[in-house]
Amino acid sequence: MRVTGSAKCLPSSNTTMKQTMLGHLSCTMHLLLVWTVLIAVHTVLTEGCPDGCQCNQPSTVFCMNRKNPSFPRAIPPNTFSLYLFQNAISSIEENSFSGLWDLQLLDLSHNKLSNLPGGVFKRLTNLSNLDLSSNQITEISAETFQGLSRLERLYLSENNIRSIHPDAFRGLENLLELKLTKNQLVVAPAFSLPHLLLLDLSYNAIPTIQSGVFHARNIETLRVAGLGLKEVPADLLNELKNLHELDLSDNHLTKVPPGLRGLTKLNLAGNVAISQLQPDDFSGLSLLQDLDLSRMSLHILPKGLFQSTPRLRGVSLAQNPFNCVCSLSWLTEWLRVSGVALHRSEETRCHFPPKNAGKILRDLQNSDFGCPIPTTVFVPTTLALTSTAAPTTPTIPRTTYTTTIITTTTTVPHIPTEEPAVPTQVDQQCPPQTCLNGGLCQLDPLGEVECECPPGFYGMYCEMLSLTPADFTEPPKIQLQVLERTSSSLTVDLQSYIQGKKHLPGLRLTVQNLSGLDNRPGIYQLPPTLLHYTLWELSSNSTYRICLGSMRDVSGEPELCSEAQTMAESPTPSAHITQTREGSLTLVLVPAVVAGILLLVVIVSAICYTRRRREKAHACENGGPLELEGVKTGLDEKGELKKLSEISTGTERGWESEEPLMDSSRVGNNNDTPTGRLPHSYF
């Protein structure tokens, strides 16, 4: 019997069988090990990033707007930066950061944290940036930041912090920035931070700051805006030897604090109790570069105020009730000559006198301030010349002229030559238009101007108007103006509403059709920088009510309303148009010529096509070559048709040919074509 098939070798003994089984077992173990490694790699790749987070880089994790109050889990252990803002996280624990030994930045801002357990961050020994702003934290204990010896920036702004333990910042020796803005602190926190460079306590309820409370002599930037301070102790500023930037805005200061030295930036904006500055208020600020004096009660600035600030580069004087009279005229000239930038110049305007009210201060000329024009007056004086040659020589009087510049032309009586010379005194008068609103000007014994104001006015130049009951009557409401109208659009003026408004978040434009069946108003949200806006797709010959207001407060903000009507729709021209003279002739001739040309093209094309078909048919009958579609046959020297073989091989040059757009030999895949090339693509 013959056995067909593949031959196999069978084991000859039990030892061989055991070896074979061990080999299979070893192979299986290797396969299991490889499979385990692959599963681990797959797990790291698919589950290394927490749910709802993004791990764009191996060391950075972004978890934004998860709206999940629980702390995310499965954070990769090699994370350097962890962003968890706007996640509605309400609580954190020490084990929330287990395994994150390398974490350097932690952002927990804009969550709902109200309590920070003691030592909750102590595992984050390498943390350098911690942002806890915009939460609901109420207190900071002594153990809150325990273990954060490498922390450099700590942000606690916009919380509800009422108390801070005196030892809360103990151990944070490397801290560079500390921000506690917009909390509920009533006492300045005491701390010892030798390397602190920035301290921000703005907008708390801290009416006084005692000297010696800050043991941080290297502070460069101190922000204490909106605390309600009435004064700043000179000792406090003297202790901060390295202070460069000081923000005292929105307090209750009545004068510029003394002892200001070495500052490069000073902000006094919003201290409305300061109505007058002294020429030497900034005498110690030779390094000052930026000064903010906006939103105060300044009427006049003394000449020479900025004489001690040669490095000044920018100043803000916006929203002050300036009296644009002659004593302030030096300011515009100083701005022009010094090159100092006037920030918010559009908001730096005159309030008085009435002729300059509302004008931009920087645009005024010297004559606009009412300053008198200097006048030259020649005053004759008599000088006696005495000769010493002989006692009998008579004294010869000689008349000379001395030049005196005064403010107005003054008539001086002539002094007789026979009388001895005496000093001449020129009577001085008030410059014209010094006292406003009909005030009477006079000079005191020292030559200073005094104005006697008429009833209803007061002030140094009678520029202030006393309020009467009639002044409290509501002025007439300005109507919203429509700049342009068509049958389907209305262009609305927005500038009249924007003027006089401060810090508008946006505009709300409401449109309602009073003529149509659908009276539902349409609301448009517009930026506050537009000067006008056009409403499109409106109904023709319809009346619309348009109201403009602010987006800040829908119920309380007054609106500016008006009614406007769109134009009637113009009649559609009829198909039968009657025109005269050249117009009618053009309308008739042009279509006729075009139609004639088209007809001629069609006839010529038909004739050519018929002739060509006949020539092809005749050539077929005589056994001649048939011209292929898309190919022009060439002629030889005798004027006879070339052979197709010569044309196809291209043995001769100089004939014209056109390759067909689609060749049957090229249709199909690459393997079917003779040359193995795809058909030509024209796209």
XYZ file of C-alpha atoms in Angstrom:
683
model
C 0.000 0.000 0.000
C 1.290 3.388 -1.042
C 0.831 6.341 1.285
C 0.760 9.800 -0.245
C 1.117 13.069 1.624
C 3.672 14.977 3.587
C 6.026 13.075 5.812
C 6.168 13.919 9.495
C 8.866 13.062 12.106
C 7.468 11.493 15.298
C 9.286 11.672 18.630
C 11.161 8.539 19.426
C 11.242 8.866 23.192
C 9.608 10.550 26.237
C 12.597 12.899 26.609
C 12.009 14.347 23.198
C 8.341 14.865 24.014
C 9.200 16.771 27.192
C 11.629 18.987 25.347
C 9.007 19.725 22.772
C 6.431 20.614 25.432
C 8.932 22.893 27.191
C 9.649 24.644 23.914
C 5.953 25.247 23.337
C 5.559 26.532 26.919
C 8.509 28.918 26.545
C 7.082 30.228 23.287
C 3.701 30.764 24.970
C 5.294 32.667 27.842
C 7.109 34.956 25.423
C 3.858 35.625 23.600
C 2.091 36.436 26.870
C 4.890 38.816 27.879
C 4.740 40.644 24.570
C 0.950 40.819 24.790
C 1.147 42.286 28.316
C 3.586 44.965 27.170
C 1.325 45.863 24.261
C -1.687 46.155 26.580
C 0.287 48.404 28.944
C 1.412 50.654 26.104
C -2.143 50.823 24.786
C -3.413 51.706 28.255
C -0.884 54.548 28.592
C -1.730 55.895 25.171
C -5.502 55.731 25.582
C -6.020 56.326 29.305
C -3.095 58.669 30.145
C -5.236 61.800 29.767
C -8.156 62.397 32.176
C -11.707 62.476 30.863
C -12.688 65.858 29.484
C -9.089 67.069 29.354
C -6.531 67.653 26.635
C -2.947 66.503 26.797
C -1.441 68.332 23.878
C 2.058 68.002 25.232
C 3.467 65.229 27.386
C 4.003 67.605 30.297
C 0.927 69.886 30.002
C -2.691 68.998 30.818
C -5.628 71.318 30.061
C -8.945 70.680 31.823
C -11.252 73.573 31.009
C -15.017 73.904 31.443
C -15.513 70.314 32.574
C -18.387 71.449 34.828
C -17.531 68.586 37.145
C -17.155 69.337 40.868
C -14.809 66.377 41.404
C -11.077 66.587 40.940
C -9.927 64.838 37.730
C -8.199 61.492 38.155
C -5.540 59.587 36.224
C -3.378 62.643 35.656
C -0.064 61.585 34.066
C 2.675 61.549 36.714
C 5.144 63.420 34.472
C 2.881 66.517 34.263
C 4.674 69.838 34.713
C 1.727 72.226 34.111
C -1.845 71.454 35.159
C -4.642 73.876 34.161
C -7.945 73.224 35.974
C -9.723 76.580 35.680
C -13.511 76.859 35.230
C -14.242 73.280 36.281
C -16.669 73.974 39.172
C -14.326 72.082 41.541
C -15.665 72.505 45.072
C -13.074 70.630 47.137
C -9.532 69.292 46.955
C -7.619 66.896 49.196
C -4.013 65.979 49.743
C -4.337 62.729 47.780
C -5.684 64.687 44.798
C -2.071 65.436 43.886
C -0.571 62.037 44.632
C 2.146 61.098 42.165
C 2.537 64.628 40.774
C 6.043 65.091 42.137
C 7.234 67.095 39.139
C 4.319 69.553 39.010
C 5.518 73.158 38.682
C 2.362 75.086 37.685
C -1.130 74.562 39.112
C -4.050 76.726 37.949
C -7.233 76.261 40.019
C -8.761 79.656 39.268
C -12.466 80.242 38.566
C -13.695 77.279 40.567
C -15.854 76.948 43.700
C -13.243 76.243 46.339
C -14.247 77.581 49.742
C -11.929 75.681 52.059
C -8.277 74.719 51.717
C -7.295 71.924 54.135
C -4.015 72.316 55.957
C -1.072 70.832 54.085
C -3.159 70.103 50.999
C -0.256 71.134 48.716
C 2.663 69.753 50.749
C 3.336 66.938 48.252
C 3.965 69.493 45.495
C 7.502 70.266 46.601
C 8.535 71.531 43.130
C 5.540 73.838 42.634
C 6.542 77.379 41.601
C 3.223 78.880 40.372
C -0.115 78.554 42.180
C -3.237 80.388 40.993
C -6.303 80.215 43.279
C -7.982 83.430 42.162
C -11.735 83.765 41.547
C -12.836 81.145 44.068
C -14.793 81.370 47.334
C -11.958 81.004 49.850
C -12.691 82.720 53.174
C -9.497 82.263 55.215
C -5.859 81.263 54.986
C -4.535 79.160 57.841
C -0.980 78.662 59.013
C -0.750 75.227 57.318
C -2.423 76.065 53.996
C 0.776 76.510 52.008
C 2.916 74.166 54.052
C 5.706 72.532 52.053
C 5.759 74.990 49.147
C 9.328 76.124 49.717
C 9.940 76.709 45.991
C 6.781 78.715 45.332
C 7.461 81.956 43.438
C 3.989 83.251 42.461
C 0.850 83.021 44.567
C -2.408 84.510 43.246
C -5.387 84.771 45.642
C -7.331 87.616 44.020
C -11.138 87.843 43.879
C -11.994 85.555 46.776
C -13.833 86.152 50.065
C -10.739 86.117 52.260
C -11.394 87.871 55.568
C -8.478 86.672 57.673
C -4.915 85.546 57.037
C -2.931 83.855 59.780
C 0.317 85.678 60.663
C 2.250 82.485 59.813
C 0.353 81.769 56.604
C 3.310 82.700 54.395
C 6.011 81.278 56.648
C 8.397 79.129 54.671
C 7.679 80.821 51.334
C 11.116 82.358 51.237
C 11.340 82.277 47.437
C 8.013 84.033 46.849
C 8.301 86.824 44.253
C 4.659 87.835 43.647
C 1.682 87.929 46.013
C -1.725 89.105 44.789
C -4.658 89.582 47.195
C -6.805 91.922 45.071
C -10.564 92.233 45.678
C -11.007 90.343 48.918
C -12.573 91.331 52.248
C -9.469 92.140 54.232
C -9.729 94.922 56.813
C -6.144 94.718 58.089
C -2.994 94.563 56.028
C -1.403 91.117 56.409
C 1.933 90.963 58.205
C 4.632 88.770 56.697
C 8.356 88.399 56.209
C 9.190 87.717 52.576
C 12.756 88.775 51.831
C 12.581 88.179 48.051
C 9.087 89.570 47.376
C 9.023 91.928 44.374
C 5.284 92.533 43.813
C 2.528 93.020 46.385
C -1.045 93.764 45.326
C -3.614 94.547 48.048
C -5.914 96.662 45.896
C -9.642 96.984 46.508
C -9.899 95.683 50.024
C -11.276 97.617 53.027
C -7.953 98.599 54.625
C -8.225 102.286 55.634
C -4.738 102.499 57.188
C -1.406 100.766 56.692
C 1.039 101.018 59.543
C 4.747 101.316 58.912
C 6.746 98.167 59.578
C 3.949 95.774 58.628
C 5.736 94.625 55.482
C 9.028 92.902 56.148
C 9.887 92.879 52.482
C 12.431 95.535 51.716
C 12.946 94.435 48.113
C 9.419 95.204 46.907
C 9.548 96.873 43.498
C 5.797 97.173 42.791
C 3.249 98.091 45.473
C -0.434 98.315 44.532
C -2.751 99.641 47.236
C -5.545 101.079 45.086
C -9.106 101.376 46.370
C -8.350 100.761 50.048
C -9.842 104.007 51.366
C -6.477 105.422 52.418
C -6.484 109.027 53.594
C -2.724 109.203 53.942
C 0.361 107.100 53.408
C 2.938 107.135 56.205
C 6.281 108.490 55.044
C 8.055 105.809 57.107
C 6.284 103.108 55.122
C 7.648 104.410 51.842
C 11.098 105.047 53.292
C 11.345 101.391 54.310
C 10.813 100.253 50.712
C 14.170 101.309 49.329
C 13.705 99.384 46.069
C 10.222 100.674 45.232
C 9.765 101.607 41.539
C 6.006 101.425 40.898
C 3.352 102.757 43.291
C -0.389 102.580 42.659
C -2.445 104.782 45.024
C -5.454 105.238 42.755
C -9.078 105.386 43.952
C -8.263 106.335 47.545
C -9.223 109.350 49.698
C -5.914 111.185 49.652
C -6.031 114.962 49.995
C -2.481 115.625 48.858
C 0.460 113.917 47.247
C 2.189 111.742 49.860
C 5.558 113.083 51.014
C 8.756 111.129 50.802
C 8.320 109.794 47.258
C 11.731 108.767 45.970
C 13.069 106.658 43.128
C 9.709 105.912 41.485
C 9.442 105.278 37.755
C 5.633 104.944 37.746
C 3.093 106.718 39.985
C -0.685 106.381 39.815
C -2.835 108.893 41.739
C -5.961 108.587 39.601
C -9.351 108.716 41.264
C -8.306 110.666 44.364
C -11.085 113.203 43.951
C -10.193 114.965 47.196
C -7.052 116.364 45.553
C -8.093 119.594 43.838
C -4.773 121.426 43.842
C -1.145 120.457 43.343
C 1.949 122.251 44.576
C 4.924 122.980 42.292
C 7.226 120.841 44.455
C 4.938 117.801 44.841
C 7.100 115.746 42.464
C 10.449 117.269 43.326
C 12.009 113.978 44.436
C 10.941 111.989 41.380
C 13.803 112.585 38.982
C 13.424 109.023 37.608
C 9.669 109.224 37.024
C 8.579 108.029 33.571
C 4.808 107.516 33.824
C 2.350 109.629 35.860
C -1.430 109.201 36.106
C -3.390 112.202 37.454
C -6.731 111.354 35.841
C -10.177 111.374 37.486
C -9.226 113.940 40.146
C -10.595 117.434 40.878
C -7.818 119.467 39.312
C -8.804 122.898 37.972
C -5.360 124.426 37.439
C -1.844 122.977 37.261
C 0.920 125.239 38.587
C 3.605 126.200 36.134
C 6.807 124.231 36.668
C 4.974 121.216 38.092
C 6.990 118.793 35.957
C 10.273 120.661 36.137
C 11.780 118.000 38.433
C 10.802 115.050 36.215
C 13.180 115.212 33.219
C 12.636 111.534 32.329
C 8.855 111.764 32.142
C 7.557 109.985 29.032
C 3.787 109.867 29.555
C 1.172 111.651 31.667
C -2.576 111.160 31.987
C -4.787 114.141 32.909
C -8.132 112.801 31.687
C -11.491 113.575 33.320
C -10.402 116.620 35.318
C -12.523 119.836 35.451
C -9.839 122.090 34.003
C -10.250 125.876 33.875
C -8.746 126.679 30.504
C -7.685 130.238 31.310
C -4.402 132.034 30.874
C -2.737 130.474 33.919
C -3.028 127.022 32.271
C -1.751 128.025 28.846
C 1.778 126.855 29.710
C 0.629 123.224 29.666
C 0.003 122.946 25.923
C 3.323 124.596 25.137
C 5.118 122.270 27.535
C 3.521 119.204 25.946
C 4.607 120.374 22.512
C 8.185 121.202 23.462
C 8.905 118.348 25.897
C 7.493 115.569 23.704
C 5.750 113.938 26.670
C 2.831 111.756 25.535
C -0.565 112.872 26.825
C -2.509 109.658 27.394
C -6.271 109.708 26.765
C -6.029 113.149 25.187
C -9.591 112.843 23.853
C -10.819 112.714 27.458
C -8.689 115.671 28.578
C -11.075 118.567 27.988
C -11.909 122.003 29.332
C -14.873 122.528 31.618
C -14.608 126.293 31.970
C -14.920 129.008 30.749
C -18.081 128.432 28.698
C -16.370 129.365 25.421
C -13.863 126.515 25.918
C -16.183 124.015 27.588
C -15.871 120.597 25.988
C -12.845 121.477 23.871
C -9.805 119.216 23.851
C -7.201 120.950 25.969
C -4.268 120.003 23.784
C -5.856 121.569 20.682
C -6.143 125.041 22.218
C -3.876 127.853 21.104
C -2.383 130.460 23.413
C -5.031 132.990 22.385
C -7.808 130.537 23.282
C -6.786 130.776 26.934
C -7.491 134.532 26.980
C -3.894 135.516 27.515
C -3.126 139.199 26.720
C -0.828 140.144 23.866
C 2.436 141.780 25.096
C 2.756 145.448 24.054
C 5.989 147.493 23.788
C 5.831 151.022 25.263
C 8.630 153.573 25.033
C 8.892 155.637 28.229
C 10.980 158.863 27.918
C 13.289 159.673 30.805
C 15.713 162.565 31.324
C 19.317 161.939 32.249
C 21.524 164.854 33.489
C 25.061 164.798 32.130
C 27.543 166.666 34.413
C 30.902 167.764 33.045
C 33.979 167.699 35.343
C 36.272 169.720 33.059
C 35.280 173.154 34.401
C 32.932 174.134 37.155
C 31.385 176.804 34.970
C 30.195 174.278 32.332
C 26.436 174.150 32.477
C 24.565 170.875 32.897
C 23.134 169.674 29.582
C 20.000 167.621 29.922
C 19.587 164.724 27.402
C 16.458 162.765 26.721
C 16.777 158.925 26.285
C 14.270 156.064 25.952
C 14.007 152.867 27.960
C 11.950 149.952 26.682
C 9.288 148.576 29.015
C 7.092 145.570 28.076
C 3.678 145.584 29.706
C 0.438 143.835 28.988
C -1.460 146.780 27.499
C -0.643 150.077 25.810
C -0.446 152.834 28.443
C -0.222 156.608 27.869
C 2.681 158.075 29.805
C 2.829 161.866 30.385
C 5.844 163.669 29.016
C 8.363 164.794 31.613
C 9.727 168.297 31.082
C 13.411 168.415 30.327
C 14.146 171.144 32.778
C 13.092 169.006 35.768
C 15.416 166.374 37.244
C 14.834 162.760 36.219
C 12.526 160.715 38.430
C 11.505 157.032 38.183
C 8.442 156.553 36.038
C 5.693 154.203 37.290
C 3.412 152.605 34.686
C -0.154 151.952 35.769
C -1.020 148.237 35.309
C -4.460 147.059 34.401
C -6.165 143.648 34.319
C -5.672 141.708 31.089
C -8.805 141.711 28.927
C -11.311 138.910 29.400
C -9.701 137.789 32.640
C -12.939 137.716 34.632
C -15.643 135.720 32.919
C -19.425 136.017 32.800
C -19.368 139.783 33.392
C -17.084 139.730 36.424
C -15.266 142.901 37.495
C -11.468 142.587 37.482
C -9.156 144.475 39.826
C -5.607 144.141 41.142
C -4.695 143.772 44.776
C -1.681 145.632 46.290
C 0.598 142.781 45.254
C -0.566 142.896 41.660
C -2.614 139.698 41.834
C -5.846 139.476 39.878
C -9.120 139.477 41.796
C -12.538 139.024 40.233
C -15.783 140.347 41.677
C -18.372 137.922 40.362
C -21.980 138.820 39.461
C -24.868 136.977 41.121
C -25.068 133.346 40.097
C -21.323 132.867 39.441
C -18.325 132.148 41.619
C -14.738 130.934 41.375
C -11.347 132.554 40.798
C -12.425 133.825 37.380
C -16.210 133.682 37.899
C -16.225 130.541 35.826
C -18.420 128.468 38.200
C -22.161 128.688 37.814
C -24.328 128.559 40.923
C -27.042 125.952 40.656
C -30.658 127.084 40.759
C -33.834 125.017 40.842
C -34.133 125.556 37.113
C -30.830 123.766 36.606
C -32.322 120.531 37.907
C -35.001 120.364 35.247
C -34.500 117.487 32.848
C -33.178 118.643 29.484
C -35.149 117.734 26.405
C -34.487 114.220 25.202
C -32.476 113.938 22.028
C -34.082 111.941 19.271
C -32.210 109.160 17.535
C -31.165 110.389 14.106
C -31.477 108.429 10.871
C -28.704 109.457 8.493
C -29.861 107.727 5.304
C -32.935 105.830 4.205
C -33.927 103.738 1.190
C -36.834 101.484 0.397
C -35.151 98.550 2.190
C -32.607 100.056 4.608
C -32.122 102.650 7.351
C -28.755 104.010 8.504
C -28.836 104.929 12.215
C -26.508 107.423 13.908
C -24.792 105.899 16.960
C -22.314 108.670 17.746
C -24.780 110.958 19.524
C -25.543 108.214 22.043
C -21.929 107.125 22.540
C -20.773 110.653 23.383
C -20.807 111.210 27.108
C -20.973 107.505 27.922
C -18.078 105.948 29.799
C -16.921 102.344 29.590
C -19.789 101.053 27.456
C -19.642 97.235 27.246
C -21.680 97.299 24.048
C -24.741 98.731 22.320
C -28.225 97.248 22.027
C -30.216 98.308 18.956
C -33.926 97.401 18.955
C -35.997 97.608 15.748
C -39.786 97.178 15.545
C -41.989 97.396 12.449
C -45.063 99.467 13.323
C -46.680 99.086 9.893
C -46.498 95.344 9.388
C -48.385 92.432 10.875
C -45.327 91.126 12.718
C -44.545 93.678 15.449
C -41.979 91.568 17.270
C -38.831 93.636 17.934
C -35.475 92.590 16.580
C -32.425 93.099 18.793
C -28.900 93.705 17.510
C -25.794 93.663 19.716
C -23.202 96.115 18.419
C -19.701 97.123 19.559
C -19.437 100.564 21.191
C -16.955 101.796 18.575
C -19.375 102.054 15.625
C -20.388 105.541 14.534
C -23.364 104.375 12.464
C -25.143 101.131 11.572
C -27.300 100.182 8.575
C -30.407 97.990 8.937
C -31.038 95.954 5.798
C -33.929 93.893 4.367
C -36.635 96.201 5.670
C -40.113 96.557 4.197
C -40.674 99.495 1.893
C -42.939 102.384 2.873
C -43.070 101.165 6.491
C -42.635 102.934 9.820
C -40.056 101.512 12.214
C -39.420 102.298 15.860
C -35.689 102.259 16.605
C -34.259 102.327 20.141
C -30.597 102.434 21.154
C -29.312 101.567 24.619
C -26.467 99.963 26.509
C -25.998 96.249 27.001
C -24.968 96.771 30.626
C -28.413 97.084 32.200
C -31.423 96.237 30.085
C -33.959 97.555 32.572
C -32.301 100.629 34.062
C -30.215 102.115 31.294
C -32.124 104.882 29.446
C -32.652 104.375 25.748
C -32.629 106.779 22.843
C -35.635 106.118 20.612
C -36.966 107.463 17.350
C -39.302 106.544 14.509
C -38.333 106.437 10.854
C -40.071 105.419 7.653
C -38.539 103.647 4.700
C -39.040 105.035 1.209
C -41.616 103.709 -1.195
C -40.335 101.112 -3.620
C -39.548 102.570 -7.050
C -41.742 101.236 -9.925
C -40.239 98.428 -11.995
C -39.552 99.540 -15.589
C -41.887 97.979 -18.179
C -40.684 95.540 -20.821
C -41.918 97.922 -23.507
C -39.477 100.882 -23.335
C -40.124 103.950 -25.425
C -37.203 106.274 -25.973
C -36.511 109.029 -28.432
C -33.704 110.097 -30.733
C -30.356 108.358 -30.139
C -31.649 106.224 -27.269
C -34.382 104.501 -29.275
C -32.081 103.977 -32.242
C -29.463 102.302 -30.025
C -32.000 99.994 -28.402
C -33.211 98.861 -31.828
C -29.929 98.554 -33.716
C -27.783 96.786 -31.127
C -30.042 93.705 -30.699
C -30.561 93.504 -34.453
C -26.821 93.500 -35.189
C -26.143 90.877 -32.550
C -28.912 88.636 -33.904
C -27.569 88.994 -37.457
C -24.047 88.014 -36.410
C -25.312 84.935 -34.575
C -27.368 83.856 -37.598
C -24.360 84.265 -39.903
C -22.169 82.146 -37.620
C -24.761 79.360 -37.600
C -25.072 79.338 -41.423
C -21.275 79.272 -42.004
C -20.850 76.469 -39.474
C -23.533 74.383 -41.188
C -21.961 74.848 -44.630
C -18.491 73.922 -43.429
C -19.790 70.860 -41.622
C -21.646 69.631 -44.729
C -18.619 70.157 -46.996
C -16.336 68.331 -44.622
C -18.610 65.324 -44.433
C -18.727 65.099 -48.242
C -14.902 65.217 -48.501
C -14.563 62.396 -46.005
C -17.096 60.288 -47.798
C -15.299 60.813 -51.159
C -11.983 59.887 -49.629
C -13.423 56.622 -48.310
C -14.846 55.716 -51.664
C -11.446 56.193 -53.410
C -9.576 54.213 -50.769
C -7.867 57.275 -49.339
C -6.994 57.686 -45.702
C -9.721 58.827 -43.369
C -8.736 61.737 -41.121
C -9.105 60.852 -37.469
C -11.207 63.019 -35.152
C -8.966 65.558 -33.549
C -5.961 64.859 -35.805
C -4.865 66.974 -38.766
C -3.031 65.068 -41.489
C 0.084 66.673 -42.903
C 1.050 67.287 -46.565
C 4.344 66.266 -48.130
C 6.492 68.361 -50.466
C 4.407 67.340 -53.518
C 1.220 68.468 -51.839
C -0.004 64.892 -51.244
C -1.256 63.496 -47.952
C 1.347 61.857 -45.766
C 0.990 58.280 -44.693
C -0.525 57.622 -41.325
C 2.493 55.565 -40.409
C 4.754 58.547 -40.921
C 2.451 60.732 -38.925
C 2.063 58.301 -36.042
C 5.767 57.529 -35.742
C 6.754 61.130 -36.182
C 9.696 60.332 -38.490
C 9.374 63.746 -40.042
C 9.137 67.033 -38.259
C 7.415 70.238 -39.089
C 3.817 69.045 -39.363
C 1.083 70.138 -37.017
C -0.817 67.646 -34.902
C -3.396 67.762 -32.149
C -3.529 65.012 -29.597
C -7.100 63.837 -29.035
C -8.598 64.710 -25.658
C -9.684 61.123 -25.115
C -7.838 58.283 -26.867
C -9.302 54.810 -26.757
C -5.813 53.415 -26.365
C -5.422 55.333 -23.093
C -8.644 54.322 -21.463
C -8.299 51.789 -18.695
C -5.823 51.042 -15.943
C -2.071 51.277 -16.124
C -1.630 47.678 -17.070
C -3.903 47.986 -20.080
C -2.144 50.977 -21.668
C 0.731 50.309 -24.056
C 3.078 52.654 -22.274
C 1.778 52.036 -18.773
C 0.872 55.737 -18.281
C -2.384 57.194 -17.058
C -4.563 59.306 -19.372
C -3.811 63.001 -19.442
C -5.529 65.013 -16.792
C -6.677 68.528 -17.649
C -7.872 69.448 -14.184
